[in-house]
JSON list of C-alpha atoms in Angstrom, two decimals:
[
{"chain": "L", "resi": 1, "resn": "UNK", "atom": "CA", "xyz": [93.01, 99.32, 78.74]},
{"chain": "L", "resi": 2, "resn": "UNK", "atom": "CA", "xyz": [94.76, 101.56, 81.42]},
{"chain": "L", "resi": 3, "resn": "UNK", "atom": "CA", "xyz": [95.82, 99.64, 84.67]},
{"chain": "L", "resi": 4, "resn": "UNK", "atom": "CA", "xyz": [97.16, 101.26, 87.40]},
{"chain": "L", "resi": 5, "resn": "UNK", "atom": "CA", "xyz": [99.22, 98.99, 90.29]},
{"chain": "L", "resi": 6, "resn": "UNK", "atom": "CA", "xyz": [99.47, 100.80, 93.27]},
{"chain": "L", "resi": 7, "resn": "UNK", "atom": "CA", "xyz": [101.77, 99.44, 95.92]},
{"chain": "L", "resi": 8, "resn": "UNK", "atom": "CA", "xyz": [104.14, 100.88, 98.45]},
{"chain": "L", "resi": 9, "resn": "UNK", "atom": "CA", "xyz": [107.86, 100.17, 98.86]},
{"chain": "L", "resi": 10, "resn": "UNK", "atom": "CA", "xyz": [108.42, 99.68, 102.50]},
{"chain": "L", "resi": 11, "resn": "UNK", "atom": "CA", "xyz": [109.05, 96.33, 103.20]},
{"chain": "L", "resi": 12, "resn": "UNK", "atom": "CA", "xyz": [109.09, 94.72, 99.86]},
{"chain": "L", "resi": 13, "resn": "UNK", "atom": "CA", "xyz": [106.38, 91.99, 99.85]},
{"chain": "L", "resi": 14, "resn": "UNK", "atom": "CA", "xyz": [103.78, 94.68, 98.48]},
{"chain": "L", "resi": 15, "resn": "UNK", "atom": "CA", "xyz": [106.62, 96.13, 95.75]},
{"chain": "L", "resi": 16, "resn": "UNK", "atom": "CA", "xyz": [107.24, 91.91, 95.10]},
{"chain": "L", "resi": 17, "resn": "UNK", "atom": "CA", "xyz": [103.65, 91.22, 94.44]},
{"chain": "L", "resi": 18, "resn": "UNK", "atom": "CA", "xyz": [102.56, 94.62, 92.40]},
{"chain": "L", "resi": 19, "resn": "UNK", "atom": "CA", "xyz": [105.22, 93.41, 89.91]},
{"chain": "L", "resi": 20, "resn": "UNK", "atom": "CA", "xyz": [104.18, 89.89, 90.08]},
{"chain": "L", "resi": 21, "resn": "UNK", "atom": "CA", "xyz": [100.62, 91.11, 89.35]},
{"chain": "L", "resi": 22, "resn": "UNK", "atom": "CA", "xyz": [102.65, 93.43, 86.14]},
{"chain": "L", "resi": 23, "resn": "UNK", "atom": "CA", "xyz": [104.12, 90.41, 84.83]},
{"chain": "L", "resi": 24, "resn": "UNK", "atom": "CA", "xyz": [101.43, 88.24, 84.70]},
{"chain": "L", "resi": 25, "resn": "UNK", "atom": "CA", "xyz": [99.07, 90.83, 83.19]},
{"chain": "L", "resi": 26, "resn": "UNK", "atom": "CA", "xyz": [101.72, 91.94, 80.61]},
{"chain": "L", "resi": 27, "resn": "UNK", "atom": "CA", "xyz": [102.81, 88.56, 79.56]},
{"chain": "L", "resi": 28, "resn": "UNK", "atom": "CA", "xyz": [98.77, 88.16, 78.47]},
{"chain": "L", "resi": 29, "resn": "UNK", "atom": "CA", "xyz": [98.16, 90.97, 77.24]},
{"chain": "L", "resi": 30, "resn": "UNK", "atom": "CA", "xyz": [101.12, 92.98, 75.73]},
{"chain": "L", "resi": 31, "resn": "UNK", "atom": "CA", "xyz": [99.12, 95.93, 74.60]},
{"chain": "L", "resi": 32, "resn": "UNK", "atom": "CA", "xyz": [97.23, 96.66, 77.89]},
{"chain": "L", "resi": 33, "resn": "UNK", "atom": "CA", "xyz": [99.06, 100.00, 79.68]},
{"chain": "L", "resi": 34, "resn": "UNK", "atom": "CA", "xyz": [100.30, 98.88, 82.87]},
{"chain": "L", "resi": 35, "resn": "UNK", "atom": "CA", "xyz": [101.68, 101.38, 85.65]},
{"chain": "L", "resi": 36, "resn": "UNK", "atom": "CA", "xyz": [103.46, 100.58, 88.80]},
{"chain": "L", "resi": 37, "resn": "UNK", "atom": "CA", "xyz": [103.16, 103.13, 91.20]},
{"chain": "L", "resi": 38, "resn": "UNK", "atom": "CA", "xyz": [104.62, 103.78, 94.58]},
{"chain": "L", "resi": 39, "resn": "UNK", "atom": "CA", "xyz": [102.38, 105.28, 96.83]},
{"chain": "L", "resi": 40, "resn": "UNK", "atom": "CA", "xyz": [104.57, 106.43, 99.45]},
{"chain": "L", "resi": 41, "resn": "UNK", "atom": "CA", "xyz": [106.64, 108.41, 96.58]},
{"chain": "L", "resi": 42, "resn": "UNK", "atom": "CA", "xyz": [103.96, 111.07, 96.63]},
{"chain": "L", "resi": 43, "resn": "UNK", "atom": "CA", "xyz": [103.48, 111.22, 100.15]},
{"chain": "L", "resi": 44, "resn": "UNK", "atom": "CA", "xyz": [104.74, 113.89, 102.82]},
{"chain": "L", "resi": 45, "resn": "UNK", "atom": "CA", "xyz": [107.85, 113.00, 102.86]},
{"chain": "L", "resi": 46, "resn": "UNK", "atom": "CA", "xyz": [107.39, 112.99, 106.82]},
{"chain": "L", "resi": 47, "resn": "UNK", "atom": "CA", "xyz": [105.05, 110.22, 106.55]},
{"chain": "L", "resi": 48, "resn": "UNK", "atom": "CA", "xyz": [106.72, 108.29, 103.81]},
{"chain": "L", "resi": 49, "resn": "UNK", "atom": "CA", "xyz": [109.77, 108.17, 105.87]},
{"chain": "L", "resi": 50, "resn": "UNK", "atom": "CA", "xyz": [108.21, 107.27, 109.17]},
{"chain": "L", "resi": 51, "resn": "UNK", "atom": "CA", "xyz": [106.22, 104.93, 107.35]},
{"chain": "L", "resi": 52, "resn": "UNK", "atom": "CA", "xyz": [109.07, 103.12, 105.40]},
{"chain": "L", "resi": 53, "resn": "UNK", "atom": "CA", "xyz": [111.60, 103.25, 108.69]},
{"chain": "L", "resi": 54, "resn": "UNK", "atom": "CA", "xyz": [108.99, 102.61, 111.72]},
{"chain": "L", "resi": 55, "resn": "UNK", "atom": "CA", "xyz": [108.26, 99.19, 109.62]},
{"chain": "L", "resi": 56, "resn": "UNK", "atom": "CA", "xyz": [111.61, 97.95, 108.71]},
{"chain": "L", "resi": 57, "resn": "UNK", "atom": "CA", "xyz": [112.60, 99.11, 112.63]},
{"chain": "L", "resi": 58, "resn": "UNK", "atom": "CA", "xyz": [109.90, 96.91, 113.96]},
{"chain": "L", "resi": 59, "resn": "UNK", "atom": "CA", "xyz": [110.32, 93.89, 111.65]},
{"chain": "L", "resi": 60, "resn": "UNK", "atom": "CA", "xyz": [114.26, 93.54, 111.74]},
{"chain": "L", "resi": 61, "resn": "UNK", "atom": "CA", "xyz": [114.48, 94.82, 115.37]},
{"chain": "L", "resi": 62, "resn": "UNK", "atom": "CA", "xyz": [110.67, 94.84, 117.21]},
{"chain": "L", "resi": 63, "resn": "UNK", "atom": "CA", "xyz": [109.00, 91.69, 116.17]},
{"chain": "L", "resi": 64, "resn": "UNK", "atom": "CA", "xyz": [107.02, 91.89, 119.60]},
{"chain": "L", "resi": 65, "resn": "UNK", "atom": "CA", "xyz": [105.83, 95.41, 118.67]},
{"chain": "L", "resi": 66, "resn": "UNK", "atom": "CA", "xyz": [104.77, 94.94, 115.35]},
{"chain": "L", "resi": 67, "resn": "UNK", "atom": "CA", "xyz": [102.55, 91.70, 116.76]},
{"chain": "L", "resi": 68, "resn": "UNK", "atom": "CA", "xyz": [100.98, 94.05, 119.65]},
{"chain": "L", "resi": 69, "resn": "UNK", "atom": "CA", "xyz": [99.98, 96.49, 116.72]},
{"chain": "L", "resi": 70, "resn": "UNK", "atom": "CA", "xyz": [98.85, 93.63, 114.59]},
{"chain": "L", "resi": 71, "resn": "UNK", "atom": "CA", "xyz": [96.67, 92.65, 117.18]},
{"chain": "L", "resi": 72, "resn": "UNK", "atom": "CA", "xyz": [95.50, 95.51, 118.67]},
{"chain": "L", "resi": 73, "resn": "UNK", "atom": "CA", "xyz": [94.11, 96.98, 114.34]},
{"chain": "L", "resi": 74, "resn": "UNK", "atom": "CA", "xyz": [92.50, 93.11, 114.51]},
{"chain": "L", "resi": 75, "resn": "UNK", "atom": "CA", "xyz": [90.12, 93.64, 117.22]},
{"chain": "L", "resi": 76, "resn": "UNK", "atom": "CA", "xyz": [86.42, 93.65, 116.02]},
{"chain": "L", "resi": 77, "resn": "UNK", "atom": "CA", "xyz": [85.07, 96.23, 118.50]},
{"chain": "L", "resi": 78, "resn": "UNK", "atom": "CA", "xyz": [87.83, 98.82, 117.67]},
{"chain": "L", "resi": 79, "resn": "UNK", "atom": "CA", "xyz": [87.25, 98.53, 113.61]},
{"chain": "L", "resi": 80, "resn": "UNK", "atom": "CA", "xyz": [84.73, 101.52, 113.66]},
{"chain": "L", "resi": 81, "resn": "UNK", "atom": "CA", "xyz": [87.52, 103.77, 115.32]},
{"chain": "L", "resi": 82, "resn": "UNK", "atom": "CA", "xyz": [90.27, 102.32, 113.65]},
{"chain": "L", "resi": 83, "resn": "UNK", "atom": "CA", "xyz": [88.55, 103.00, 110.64]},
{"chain": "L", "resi": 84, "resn": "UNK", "atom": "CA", "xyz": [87.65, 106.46, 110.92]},
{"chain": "L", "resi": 85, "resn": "UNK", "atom": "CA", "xyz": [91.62, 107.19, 111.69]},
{"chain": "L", "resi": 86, "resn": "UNK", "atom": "CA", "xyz": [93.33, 105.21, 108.43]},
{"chain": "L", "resi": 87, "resn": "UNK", "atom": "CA", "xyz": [90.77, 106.99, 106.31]},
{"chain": "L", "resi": 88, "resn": "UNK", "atom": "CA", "xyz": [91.69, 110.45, 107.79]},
{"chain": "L", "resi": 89, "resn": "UNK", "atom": "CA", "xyz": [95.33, 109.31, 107.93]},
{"chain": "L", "resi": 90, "resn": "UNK", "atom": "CA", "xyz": [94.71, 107.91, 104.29]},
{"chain": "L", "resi": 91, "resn": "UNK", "atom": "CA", "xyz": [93.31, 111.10, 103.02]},
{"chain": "L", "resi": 92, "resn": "UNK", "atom": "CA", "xyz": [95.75, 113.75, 104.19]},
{"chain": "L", "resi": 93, "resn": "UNK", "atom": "CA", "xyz": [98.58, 111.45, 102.91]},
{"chain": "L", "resi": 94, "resn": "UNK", "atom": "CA", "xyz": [97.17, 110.37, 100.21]},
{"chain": "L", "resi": 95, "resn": "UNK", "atom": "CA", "xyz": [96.43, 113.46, 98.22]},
{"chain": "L", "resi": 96, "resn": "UNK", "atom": "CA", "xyz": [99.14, 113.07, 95.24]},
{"chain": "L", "resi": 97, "resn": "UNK", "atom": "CA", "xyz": [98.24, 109.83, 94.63]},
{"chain": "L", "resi": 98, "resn": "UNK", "atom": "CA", "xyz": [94.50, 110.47, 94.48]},
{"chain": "L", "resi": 99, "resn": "UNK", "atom": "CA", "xyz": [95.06, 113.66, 92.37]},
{"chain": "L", "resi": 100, "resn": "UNK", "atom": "CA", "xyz": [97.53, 111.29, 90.09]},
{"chain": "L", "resi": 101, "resn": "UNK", "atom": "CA", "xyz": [94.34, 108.82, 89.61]},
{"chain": "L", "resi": 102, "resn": "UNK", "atom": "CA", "xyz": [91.51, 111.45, 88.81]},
{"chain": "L", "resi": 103, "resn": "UNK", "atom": "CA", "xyz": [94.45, 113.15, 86.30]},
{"chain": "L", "resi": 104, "resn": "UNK", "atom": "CA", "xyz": [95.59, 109.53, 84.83]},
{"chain": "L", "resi": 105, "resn": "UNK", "atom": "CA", "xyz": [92.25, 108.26, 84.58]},
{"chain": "L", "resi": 106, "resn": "UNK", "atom": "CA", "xyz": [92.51, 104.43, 84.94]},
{"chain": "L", "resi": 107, "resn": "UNK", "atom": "CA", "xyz": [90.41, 101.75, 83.88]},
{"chain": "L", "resi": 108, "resn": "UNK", "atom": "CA", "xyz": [91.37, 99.54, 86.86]},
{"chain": "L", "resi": 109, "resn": "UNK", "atom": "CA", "xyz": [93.32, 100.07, 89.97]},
{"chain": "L", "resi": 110, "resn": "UNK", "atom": "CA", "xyz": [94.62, 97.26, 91.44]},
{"chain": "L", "resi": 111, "resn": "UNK", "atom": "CA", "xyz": [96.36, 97.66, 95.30]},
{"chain": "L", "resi": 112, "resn": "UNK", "atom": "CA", "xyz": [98.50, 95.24, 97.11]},
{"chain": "L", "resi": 113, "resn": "UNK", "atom": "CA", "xyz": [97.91, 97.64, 100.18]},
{"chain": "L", "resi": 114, "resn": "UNK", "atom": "CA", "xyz": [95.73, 99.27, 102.24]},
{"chain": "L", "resi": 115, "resn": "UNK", "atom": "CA", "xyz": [97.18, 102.65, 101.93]}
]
């Protein structure tokens, strides 16, 4: 069985727990194919960088803007906007990685993000 681990690397938590998930997984099943992948590695690099810097920036040095942001995406009544944005956000800057799963052919995918 092909598993793919998708994950990104800004911050760390996601990177942390896509290899927590690999470890566990090969330690029961040695033979299974396991893949870590970095999303934001085949992204424009304009939006991997902003991506990576704009959240270390705001958690080491914005705390306050990073909570206004976090609240603001949490609101109910703006989900149907929100959501039509990330998926066209997703989709333009996701293109490698999409073209990566239709070309690796997984069994499973398993994300410890959004993106």
């Amino acid at each position: 069985m092909k598993i793919v681990i998708a994950c990104i690397s800004a911050g760390g938590g996601h990177m942390k727990a896509a290899e927590a998930i690999n470890n566990y997984f090969r330690s029961q099943d040695p033979d299974l194919e396991l893949i870590l992948v970095d999303v934001l590695e085949g992204s424009h690099f304009l939006f991997g960088n902003f991506y990576s810097r704009s959240y270390s920036f705001m958690v080491n040095h914005a705390q306050w803007l990073w909570r206004v942001i976090f609240y603001i995406t949490s609101q109910k009544n703006l989900q149907p906007a929100l959501n039509k944005v990330r998926t066209l956000n997703n989709r333009v800057n996701t293109k490698n990685f999409r073209k990566y799963l239709i070309d690796t052919n997984p069994d499973v995918v398993i994300s410890t993000h959004y993106l």
